[in-house]
Coordinates of C-alpha atoms and ligand atoms in Angstrom, one line a residue:
M119 CA 223.4 168.9 189.7
Y120 CA 226.4 167.0 190.9
D121 CA 228.4 167.2 187.6
E122 CA 227.3 170.6 186.5
L123 CA 230.7 172.4 187.2
P124 CA 233.0 170.0 185.1
V125 CA 230.2 169.6 182.4
R126 CA 230.1 173.2 181.7
I127 CA 233.8 173.6 181.7
L128 CA 234.0 170.7 179.2
A129 CA 231.3 172.2 177.1
N130 CA 233.4 175.3 176.7
A131 CA 236.3 173.0 175.5
E132 CA 233.9 171.6 172.8
R133 CA 233.0 175.1 171.7
F134 CA 236.4 176.6 171.4
P135 CA 239.2 174.0 172.0
A136 CA 241.9 176.1 170.7
R137 CA 241.3 179.1 173.0
T138 CA 243.9 179.5 175.8
A139 CA 242.4 178.4 179.2
Y140 CA 245.2 178.9 181.4
V141 CA 248.7 180.6 181.5
F142 CA 251.3 180.5 184.1
E143 CA 254.9 182.2 183.2
D144 CA 255.9 180.7 179.8
R145 CA 253.4 177.8 180.0
S146 CA 249.8 177.6 178.7
I147 CA 247.2 175.2 177.9
S148 CA 244.1 175.5 175.6
Y149 CA 240.7 174.5 176.6
G150 CA 241.0 171.4 174.3
Q151 CA 244.1 170.3 176.2
L152 CA 242.5 171.0 179.5
A153 CA 239.6 168.8 178.7
E154 CA 241.5 166.0 177.1
Y155 CA 244.1 165.7 179.9
S156 CA 241.6 166.1 182.9
R157 CA 239.2 163.6 181.4
S158 CA 242.1 160.9 181.0
L159 CA 243.4 161.6 184.5
G160 CA 239.7 161.5 185.6
Y161 CA 239.7 157.9 184.4
Y162 CA 242.7 157.0 186.5
L163 CA 241.2 159.0 189.6
S164 CA 237.7 157.4 189.4
K165 CA 239.0 154.2 190.8
D166 CA 238.8 155.6 194.3
R167 CA 236.8 158.1 196.2
S168 CA 239.1 159.6 198.9
P169 CA 240.4 163.3 198.7
V170 CA 243.4 164.0 196.5
V171 CA 246.2 166.3 197.8
I172 CA 247.5 168.4 194.7
Y173 CA 250.9 169.7 195.7
G174 CA 252.6 172.3 193.4
H175 CA 252.7 175.9 192.4
K176 CA 250.3 177.2 189.7
S177 CA 251.6 174.9 186.9
P178 CA 248.9 174.0 184.2
E179 CA 249.2 170.4 185.7
F180 CA 247.7 171.9 188.8
I181 CA 244.7 173.1 187.0
I182 CA 244.2 169.8 185.2
C183 CA 244.4 167.9 188.2
I184 CA 241.6 170.1 189.9
L185 CA 239.3 169.5 187.0
A186 CA 240.1 165.8 187.0
C187 CA 239.1 165.5 190.6
L188 CA 235.8 167.3 189.7
I189 CA 235.3 165.0 186.8
S190 CA 236.1 161.8 188.7
G191 CA 233.8 162.6 191.9
R192 CA 236.7 163.3 194.0
C193 CA 237.4 166.2 196.4
Y194 CA 240.7 168.0 196.1
I195 CA 243.0 169.6 198.6
P196 CA 245.1 172.3 197.2
C197 CA 248.6 172.7 198.6
D198 CA 251.2 175.2 197.4
T199 CA 254.6 174.4 197.6
S200 CA 255.1 177.2 200.2
I201 CA 253.4 174.8 202.7
P202 CA 256.2 172.8 204.2
V203 CA 255.8 168.9 203.5
S204 CA 255.5 168.2 207.3
R205 CA 252.3 170.2 207.4
V206 CA 250.9 168.6 204.3
K207 CA 251.1 165.2 206.0
K208 CA 249.3 166.8 209.1
L209 CA 246.4 168.1 207.0
A210 CA 246.1 164.9 204.9
N211 CA 245.5 162.7 207.9
P212 CA 242.3 164.1 209.3
S213 CA 240.9 164.5 205.7
G214 CA 241.3 160.8 204.8
A215 CA 243.5 161.6 201.7
D216 CA 245.8 158.9 200.9
M217 CA 246.8 160.2 197.5
L218 CA 249.0 163.0 196.6
I219 CA 249.9 164.5 193.0
F220 CA 253.2 166.2 192.8
T221 CA 252.7 168.8 189.9
E222 CA 256.3 170.1 190.0
E223 CA 259.4 168.6 188.5
G224 CA 261.3 166.1 190.7
D225 CA 260.7 163.5 193.2
C226 CA 257.5 163.1 195.2
P227 CA 257.6 164.2 198.9
G228 CA 257.1 160.6 200.1
I229 CA 254.3 161.4 202.7
L230 CA 251.3 159.5 201.4
S231 CA 250.8 155.8 200.5
C232 CA 250.0 156.7 196.9
E233 CA 251.9 159.5 195.2
L234 CA 252.1 160.5 191.6
S235 CA 255.1 162.4 190.3
R236 CA 254.8 164.8 187.4
K237 CA 256.1 162.4 185.0
E238 CA 253.7 159.7 186.1
L239 CA 251.0 162.2 186.0
R240 CA 251.8 163.1 182.4
E241 CA 251.5 159.4 181.5
C242 CA 248.0 159.4 182.6
F243 CA 247.1 161.9 180.1
S244 CA 247.3 159.3 177.3
H245 CA 244.4 157.2 178.9
E246 CA 241.1 157.3 177.2
G247 CA 239.0 159.8 179.0
I248 CA 235.8 159.7 181.0
S249 CA 232.8 162.0 181.2
P250 CA 232.1 163.7 184.5
V251 CA 230.6 161.1 186.9
T252 CA 227.2 161.9 188.4
S253 CA 227.8 161.0 192.0
G254 CA 230.8 161.0 194.5
D255 CA 232.2 163.1 197.3
E256 CA 229.7 165.9 198.1
N257 CA 232.7 168.2 198.6
A258 CA 234.5 169.9 195.8
Y259 CA 237.6 170.9 197.9
I260 CA 239.1 171.2 201.4
I261 CA 240.9 174.3 202.1
F262 CA 243.1 174.5 205.2
T263 CA 243.7 177.5 207.3
S264 CA 245.5 178.2 210.6
G265 CA 243.7 176.4 213.4
S266 CA 243.3 177.5 217.1
T267 CA 243.8 173.9 218.3
G268 CA 247.4 174.1 217.2
D269 CA 246.5 172.0 214.1
P270 CA 245.6 173.1 210.6
K271 CA 241.9 173.5 210.3
G272 CA 240.1 171.7 207.2
I273 CA 237.2 173.5 205.8
P274 CA 235.4 171.2 203.3
V275 CA 233.4 173.2 200.7
R276 CA 230.6 171.4 198.8
R277 CA 230.0 171.4 195.1
E278 CA 226.6 172.9 195.7
S279 CA 228.3 175.8 197.6
L280 CA 230.9 176.3 194.7
M281 CA 228.1 176.6 192.2
N282 CA 226.1 178.9 194.4
F283 CA 229.2 181.2 194.7
C284 CA 230.0 181.0 190.8
G285 CA 226.6 182.1 190.2
Y286 CA 227.0 185.1 192.5
A287 CA 230.5 186.0 191.4
D288 CA 229.6 185.9 187.7
S289 CA 228.4 189.4 187.8
F290 CA 231.7 190.7 189.0
L291 CA 234.2 188.4 187.2
S292 CA 233.4 187.2 183.8
G293 CA 235.9 189.0 181.6
A294 CA 237.7 187.4 178.7
V295 CA 241.1 187.5 180.3
H296 CA 241.3 187.3 184.2
T297 CA 244.5 187.6 186.3
G298 CA 244.7 185.8 189.7
H299 CA 247.5 186.2 192.3
A300 CA 246.3 184.1 195.2
L301 CA 248.0 180.8 195.8
F302 CA 245.9 177.8 195.2
S303 CA 245.9 176.9 198.8
F304 CA 244.2 180.1 199.7
D305 CA 240.4 180.1 199.1
L306 CA 240.6 183.5 197.3
S307 CA 242.0 181.5 194.2
V308 CA 238.4 180.0 193.9
A309 CA 237.4 183.3 192.7
D310 CA 240.1 183.1 190.1
I311 CA 239.8 179.6 188.6
F312 CA 236.0 178.8 188.5
P313 CA 234.2 182.1 187.3
T314 CA 236.9 182.4 184.6
L315 CA 236.7 178.8 183.3
L316 CA 233.0 178.6 183.6
S317 CA 232.7 181.9 181.5
G318 CA 235.2 180.5 178.9
G319 CA 237.8 183.1 179.8
T320 CA 241.5 182.9 180.0
L321 CA 243.0 182.6 183.4
I322 CA 246.5 184.0 183.9
E323 CA 248.3 183.3 187.1
T324 CA 251.0 185.6 188.3
D325 CA 253.1 185.9 191.5
G326 CA 253.6 189.6 190.7
I327 CA 251.6 192.3 189.5
P328 CA 249.4 191.7 186.4
L329 CA 251.4 192.5 183.3
S330 CA 249.4 191.7 180.2
D331 CA 246.1 192.7 178.8
T332 CA 243.8 191.5 181.5
D333 CA 240.2 192.6 182.1
S334 CA 239.9 191.6 185.8
F335 CA 242.3 191.0 188.7
V336 CA 241.5 189.6 192.2
C337 CA 243.9 190.2 195.1
T338 CA 244.0 191.1 198.7
P339 CA 244.1 194.9 199.6
T340 CA 247.7 194.4 200.8
F341 CA 248.8 193.1 197.4
L342 CA 246.9 195.9 195.7
R343 CA 248.9 198.5 197.9
L344 CA 252.1 196.8 196.7
C345 CA 250.9 196.9 192.9
L346 CA 250.3 200.7 193.5
L347 CA 254.0 201.2 194.8
S348 CA 254.9 199.9 191.2
D349 CA 255.2 202.3 188.3
R350 CA 254.3 199.5 186.0
F351 CA 250.9 199.2 187.5
T352 CA 249.4 201.9 185.2
E353 CA 246.5 202.3 182.7
I354 CA 249.0 202.4 179.9
N355 CA 250.5 199.0 180.8
L356 CA 247.1 197.6 181.6
P357 CA 244.8 199.4 179.2
S358 CA 241.9 196.7 179.3
L359 CA 241.9 196.4 183.2
K360 CA 238.3 197.1 184.0
T361 CA 237.6 195.3 187.4
V362 CA 239.8 194.9 190.5
L363 CA 238.2 192.8 193.2
C364 CA 239.8 193.0 196.7
C365 CA 238.8 190.4 199.4
G366 CA 240.3 188.8 202.5
E367 CA 240.9 192.0 204.7
V368 CA 239.9 195.6 205.3
L369 CA 240.1 197.6 202.1
P370 CA 241.4 201.2 203.2
A371 CA 239.5 204.1 201.6
D372 CA 242.9 205.7 200.7
T373 CA 244.0 202.5 198.8
A374 CA 240.7 202.8 196.8
E375 CA 241.4 206.5 196.0
K376 CA 244.9 205.7 194.8
L377 CA 243.6 203.1 192.4
F378 CA 240.9 205.5 191.1
E379 CA 243.7 208.1 190.7
R380 CA 245.8 205.6 188.7
F381 CA 243.1 204.1 186.6
G382 CA 240.4 206.7 185.6
D383 CA 237.6 204.4 184.8
I384 CA 237.8 201.3 186.9
R385 CA 235.5 199.1 188.9
L386 CA 236.7 198.4 192.3
I387 CA 234.8 195.7 194.3
N388 CA 235.2 195.3 198.0
A389 CA 234.2 191.6 198.6
Y390 CA 233.7 189.9 202.0
G391 CA 233.5 186.3 203.1
P392 CA 235.2 183.6 205.2
A393 CA 236.6 180.4 203.6
E394 CA 233.7 178.6 205.6
C395 CA 231.3 180.2 203.2
C396 CA 233.0 179.6 199.9
C397 CA 235.3 182.5 199.1
F398 CA 233.1 185.6 199.3
V399 CA 229.4 186.0 200.1
S400 CA 228.8 189.9 199.6
A401 CA 230.4 192.6 197.8
Y402 CA 230.3 196.4 197.3
E403 CA 231.2 198.4 194.3
V404 CA 233.4 201.3 195.7
K405 CA 232.6 204.8 194.5
K406 CA 235.1 207.6 194.0
G407 CA 235.1 209.7 197.2
D408 CA 233.6 207.0 199.5
N409 CA 234.8 207.5 203.0
A410 CA 236.2 204.9 205.4
P411 CA 234.9 202.4 206.6
L412 CA 234.0 201.1 203.1
P413 CA 231.0 198.8 203.1
V414 CA 231.5 195.2 202.3
G415 CA 228.1 194.5 201.0
N416 CA 225.2 196.2 199.1
G417 CA 222.3 193.9 200.2
K418 CA 222.7 191.5 197.2
N419 CA 224.3 188.5 198.7
A420 CA 225.4 184.9 197.8
C421 CA 223.7 183.8 201.1
N422 CA 221.5 185.1 203.8
I423 CA 223.6 187.5 206.0
G424 CA 222.3 188.8 209.3
I425 CA 223.7 190.2 212.5
R426 CA 223.4 188.4 215.7
N427 CA 224.5 190.1 218.9
G428 CA 226.8 192.4 216.8
E429 CA 228.3 189.3 214.9
I430 CA 228.0 188.5 211.1
F431 CA 225.9 185.2 210.8
I432 CA 225.8 183.5 207.4
S433 CA 223.3 180.8 206.3
G434 CA 222.4 179.3 203.0
A435 CA 223.8 177.2 200.2
S436 CA 227.5 178.6 200.4
V437 CA 227.9 177.4 204.0
S438 CA 230.1 174.5 204.7
R439 CA 228.7 171.8 207.1
G440 CA 231.6 172.0 209.5
Y441 CA 235.3 171.5 210.0
I442 CA 237.1 168.3 209.5
S443 CA 238.0 166.8 212.7
P444 CA 239.7 167.4 215.2
C445 CA 238.5 171.0 215.1
G446 CA 235.6 172.2 217.2
N447 CA 232.5 173.1 215.2
D448 CA 230.8 175.6 217.8
S449 CA 230.8 178.2 215.1
F450 CA 228.3 176.1 213.0
R451 CA 225.1 176.3 214.7
D452 CA 221.5 177.7 214.3
G453 CA 221.6 176.4 210.7
G454 CA 224.5 178.7 209.7
Y455 CA 228.0 179.9 210.6
Y456 CA 228.9 182.5 213.1
T457 CA 231.9 184.3 211.5
G458 CA 233.6 185.8 214.6
D459 CA 233.4 189.1 212.6
M460 CA 231.6 192.0 214.2
G461 CA 229.3 194.0 211.8
E462 CA 226.4 196.1 211.2
I463 CA 223.8 196.6 208.5
R464 CA 223.2 200.2 207.9
D465 CA 221.0 201.7 205.1
G466 CA 221.0 198.2 203.4
M467 CA 224.9 198.1 203.5
L468 CA 226.9 195.6 205.3
Y469 CA 230.0 196.9 207.2
F470 CA 232.7 194.9 208.8
L471 CA 233.7 196.3 212.3
G472 CA 236.5 194.0 213.2
R473 CA 237.2 190.5 214.6
K474 CA 235.6 189.4 217.8
G475 CA 238.6 187.5 218.7
G476 CA 240.5 184.4 217.5
F477 CA 242.7 184.7 214.2
V478 CA 244.6 187.7 213.1
K479 CA 245.2 188.5 209.4
R480 CA 248.5 189.1 208.0
S481 CA 248.8 190.1 204.1
G482 CA 245.3 188.7 203.7
Y483 CA 246.2 185.3 205.3
R484 CA 244.5 184.1 208.3
I485 CA 246.8 183.0 211.3
E486 CA 245.8 181.5 214.6
L487 CA 248.6 182.7 216.8
S488 CA 247.9 179.7 219.0
E489 CA 249.0 177.3 216.2
T490 CA 252.4 179.2 215.6
E491 CA 252.8 179.1 219.4
S492 CA 252.1 175.3 219.5
E493 CA 254.7 174.6 216.8
I494 CA 257.2 176.8 218.6
R495 CA 256.6 174.8 221.8
Q496 CA 257.3 171.5 220.1
I497 CA 260.9 172.6 219.2
N498 CA 263.5 171.0 221.5
G499 CA 264.9 173.5 223.9
V500 CA 261.7 175.7 224.0
S501 CA 259.7 175.3 227.1
D502 CA 257.0 177.9 226.4
C503 CA 256.0 180.4 223.9
I504 CA 253.6 183.4 223.4
C505 CA 253.0 185.3 220.2
I506 CA 251.7 188.8 219.9
A507 CA 250.5 190.4 216.7
V508 CA 251.5 194.1 216.1
P509 CA 248.5 195.8 214.6
D510 CA 249.1 197.9 211.5
G511 CA 246.2 200.3 212.3
M512 CA 244.1 199.0 209.2
G513 CA 242.7 195.9 211.0
Q514 CA 245.4 193.3 210.5
A515 CA 248.9 192.3 211.8
R516 CA 251.8 194.3 210.7
S517 CA 254.2 191.9 212.2
I518 CA 254.3 189.0 214.7
K519 CA 256.5 188.8 217.7
A520 CA 257.3 185.4 219.6
F521 CA 258.4 185.4 223.2
V522 CA 260.0 182.2 224.2
I523 CA 261.2 180.6 227.5
L524 CA 264.0 178.2 226.9
S525 CA 264.9 174.9 228.6
E526 CA 268.1 174.4 226.6
D527 CA 270.4 176.7 224.8
I528 CA 268.9 177.4 221.4
S529 CA 269.2 180.7 219.4
P530 CA 266.2 182.6 217.9
V531 CA 267.8 181.9 214.5
Q532 CA 267.9 178.2 215.1
I533 CA 264.2 178.3 216.3
K534 CA 263.3 180.2 213.2
Q535 CA 265.1 177.8 211.0
Q536 CA 263.3 174.8 212.5
L537 CA 259.9 176.7 212.4
A538 CA 260.3 177.2 208.7
L539 CA 260.2 173.5 208.1
R540 CA 256.9 173.3 209.9
L541 CA 254.9 176.3 208.9
P542 CA 254.3 178.5 205.7
A543 CA 256.2 181.7 205.6
Y544 CA 253.2 183.9 206.4
M545 CA 252.8 182.2 209.7
L546 CA 256.5 182.7 210.9
P547 CA 257.2 185.4 213.5
N548 CA 259.3 188.4 212.4
A549 CA 261.0 188.5 215.8
I550 CA 261.7 185.8 218.3
K551 CA 262.8 187.1 221.8
T552 CA 263.9 185.0 224.7
V553 CA 262.4 185.9 228.1
P554 CA 263.0 184.3 231.7
Y555 CA 259.4 184.2 232.4
F556 CA 256.0 185.7 231.2
P557 CA 254.8 188.7 233.2
L558 CA 251.3 188.2 234.7
T559 CA 248.5 190.7 235.6
P560 CA 247.1 190.9 239.2
N561 CA 244.5 188.3 238.3
G562 CA 247.0 186.0 237.1
K563 CA 246.6 186.3 233.3
I564 CA 249.4 187.0 230.9
D565 CA 250.1 190.7 230.9
Y566 CA 250.5 191.0 227.2
K567 CA 251.3 194.9 227.5
A568 CA 254.2 194.2 229.9
L569 CA 255.4 191.4 227.7
D570 CA 255.5 193.6 224.6
D571 CA 257.4 196.2 226.5
K572 CA 260.2 193.7 227.3
Ligands
AMP72 P1 239.7 183.9 205.0 O1 238.7 182.7 205.3 O2 241.1 183.4 205.2 O3 239.3 184.2 203.6 O4 239.3 185.0 206.0 C1 238.1 185.4 206.2 C2 238.1 186.6 207.0 O5 238.8 187.7 206.5 C3 236.6 187.1 207.3 O6 236.2 186.4 208.3 C4 237.0 188.5 207.8 O7 237.5 188.6 209.1 C5 238.1 189.0 206.9 N1 237.7 189.5 205.6 C6 237.3 189.0 204.5 N2 236.9 190.0 203.7 C7 237.0 191.1 204.2 C8 236.7 192.5 203.8 N3 236.3 192.9 202.7 N4 236.9 193.5 204.7 C9 237.3 193.2 206.1 N5 237.5 191.9 206.5 C10 237.4 190.9 205.5

């Protein structure tokens, strides 16, 4: 049913309007306020159908805008402020979005024809509200990831897929208080927002470790390792923490062991899935003493998962229908999505065996090195660039090195400064080195080993 998701969240608001729906830092909103403001904004948004870019960082207004888009039949494009404005413009164009809501204090970025500042947004909250519309854009949201063509890649996710995901995620994430860490522009945030609001829970967003009485917490394994370095991440400080769900990259068995040592009675879920299939599609509850590699699935999936020529292939309701142009859609074929992940199913368990090629992962974020290279090549003074990911031994990139050939005098620091205006921080190289030429192998390909030794 098209309007099922907003209808169910608004029904929660009817039942317990005073309950806190959302908290970020010192600001919070109740279910009643969330429903009232998003229905009012929904009235304003319902006059058009194109996707809406929401630009900001985790404020309550951001959540109101998400729900308002779903109420008014529009698809939202979440953009965290860590994404430079020039990149937001690049991703808005192919999606057809011509409206941007700026949820932070201050002036709008001035990149789309219709922009609402936070002040103007708040004025919309006094309109008379609407009920969720029953038809509109089939997509709930579009998430952008790094793209191999040198441009960000737009993944539209249908409402049907989102509902399918919520039905699956419900058994892992339906506590009364949930803490989320992922930026809203990262698809892992979907696991924070929707299962919590559908179950009538309180969603607390944080940029650091969870601090208060939370029941569940979703993060990448990299972030879990950071939490475990803190002496505040303990059972005494988080007495009600019952579930930690990790997703987005390999969960090392020793990280799991450390969590079990720190929290005697905790449920640790290793969830797997690409943004193309709505957040995650399979999950495994890690047991104390499990050895590496940990499985990523136990046979109960949100979708059909199979292995084709060693590659994980996903089909079913959660799968997107393909990227927004100008990206190639070769991975979407045979009625499903070829993930580019190598895997096997052994004794009913799904195992991730590494990437076939393509993007690398860094702190859980997906990076196509060709996109970073392409942005560096566009800087005046750079004639060519190659990036190399330095593996961390746990299946992702510890750092990224960029090798550049210059046509004019420009320093690595200047290149980095210019690049920071074009790319989010996680895509920036840690080191930029100038080289006179790229070494080649005898068959004329780039000799990456020799390049790395330079
Ligand atoms: P993203 O679309 O950014 O969430 O990245 C999806 C990719 O992250 C997958 O295709 C995998 O390569 C990787 N990934 C996600 N979850 C896991 C996991 N539990 N273990 C290993 N790799 C994972």
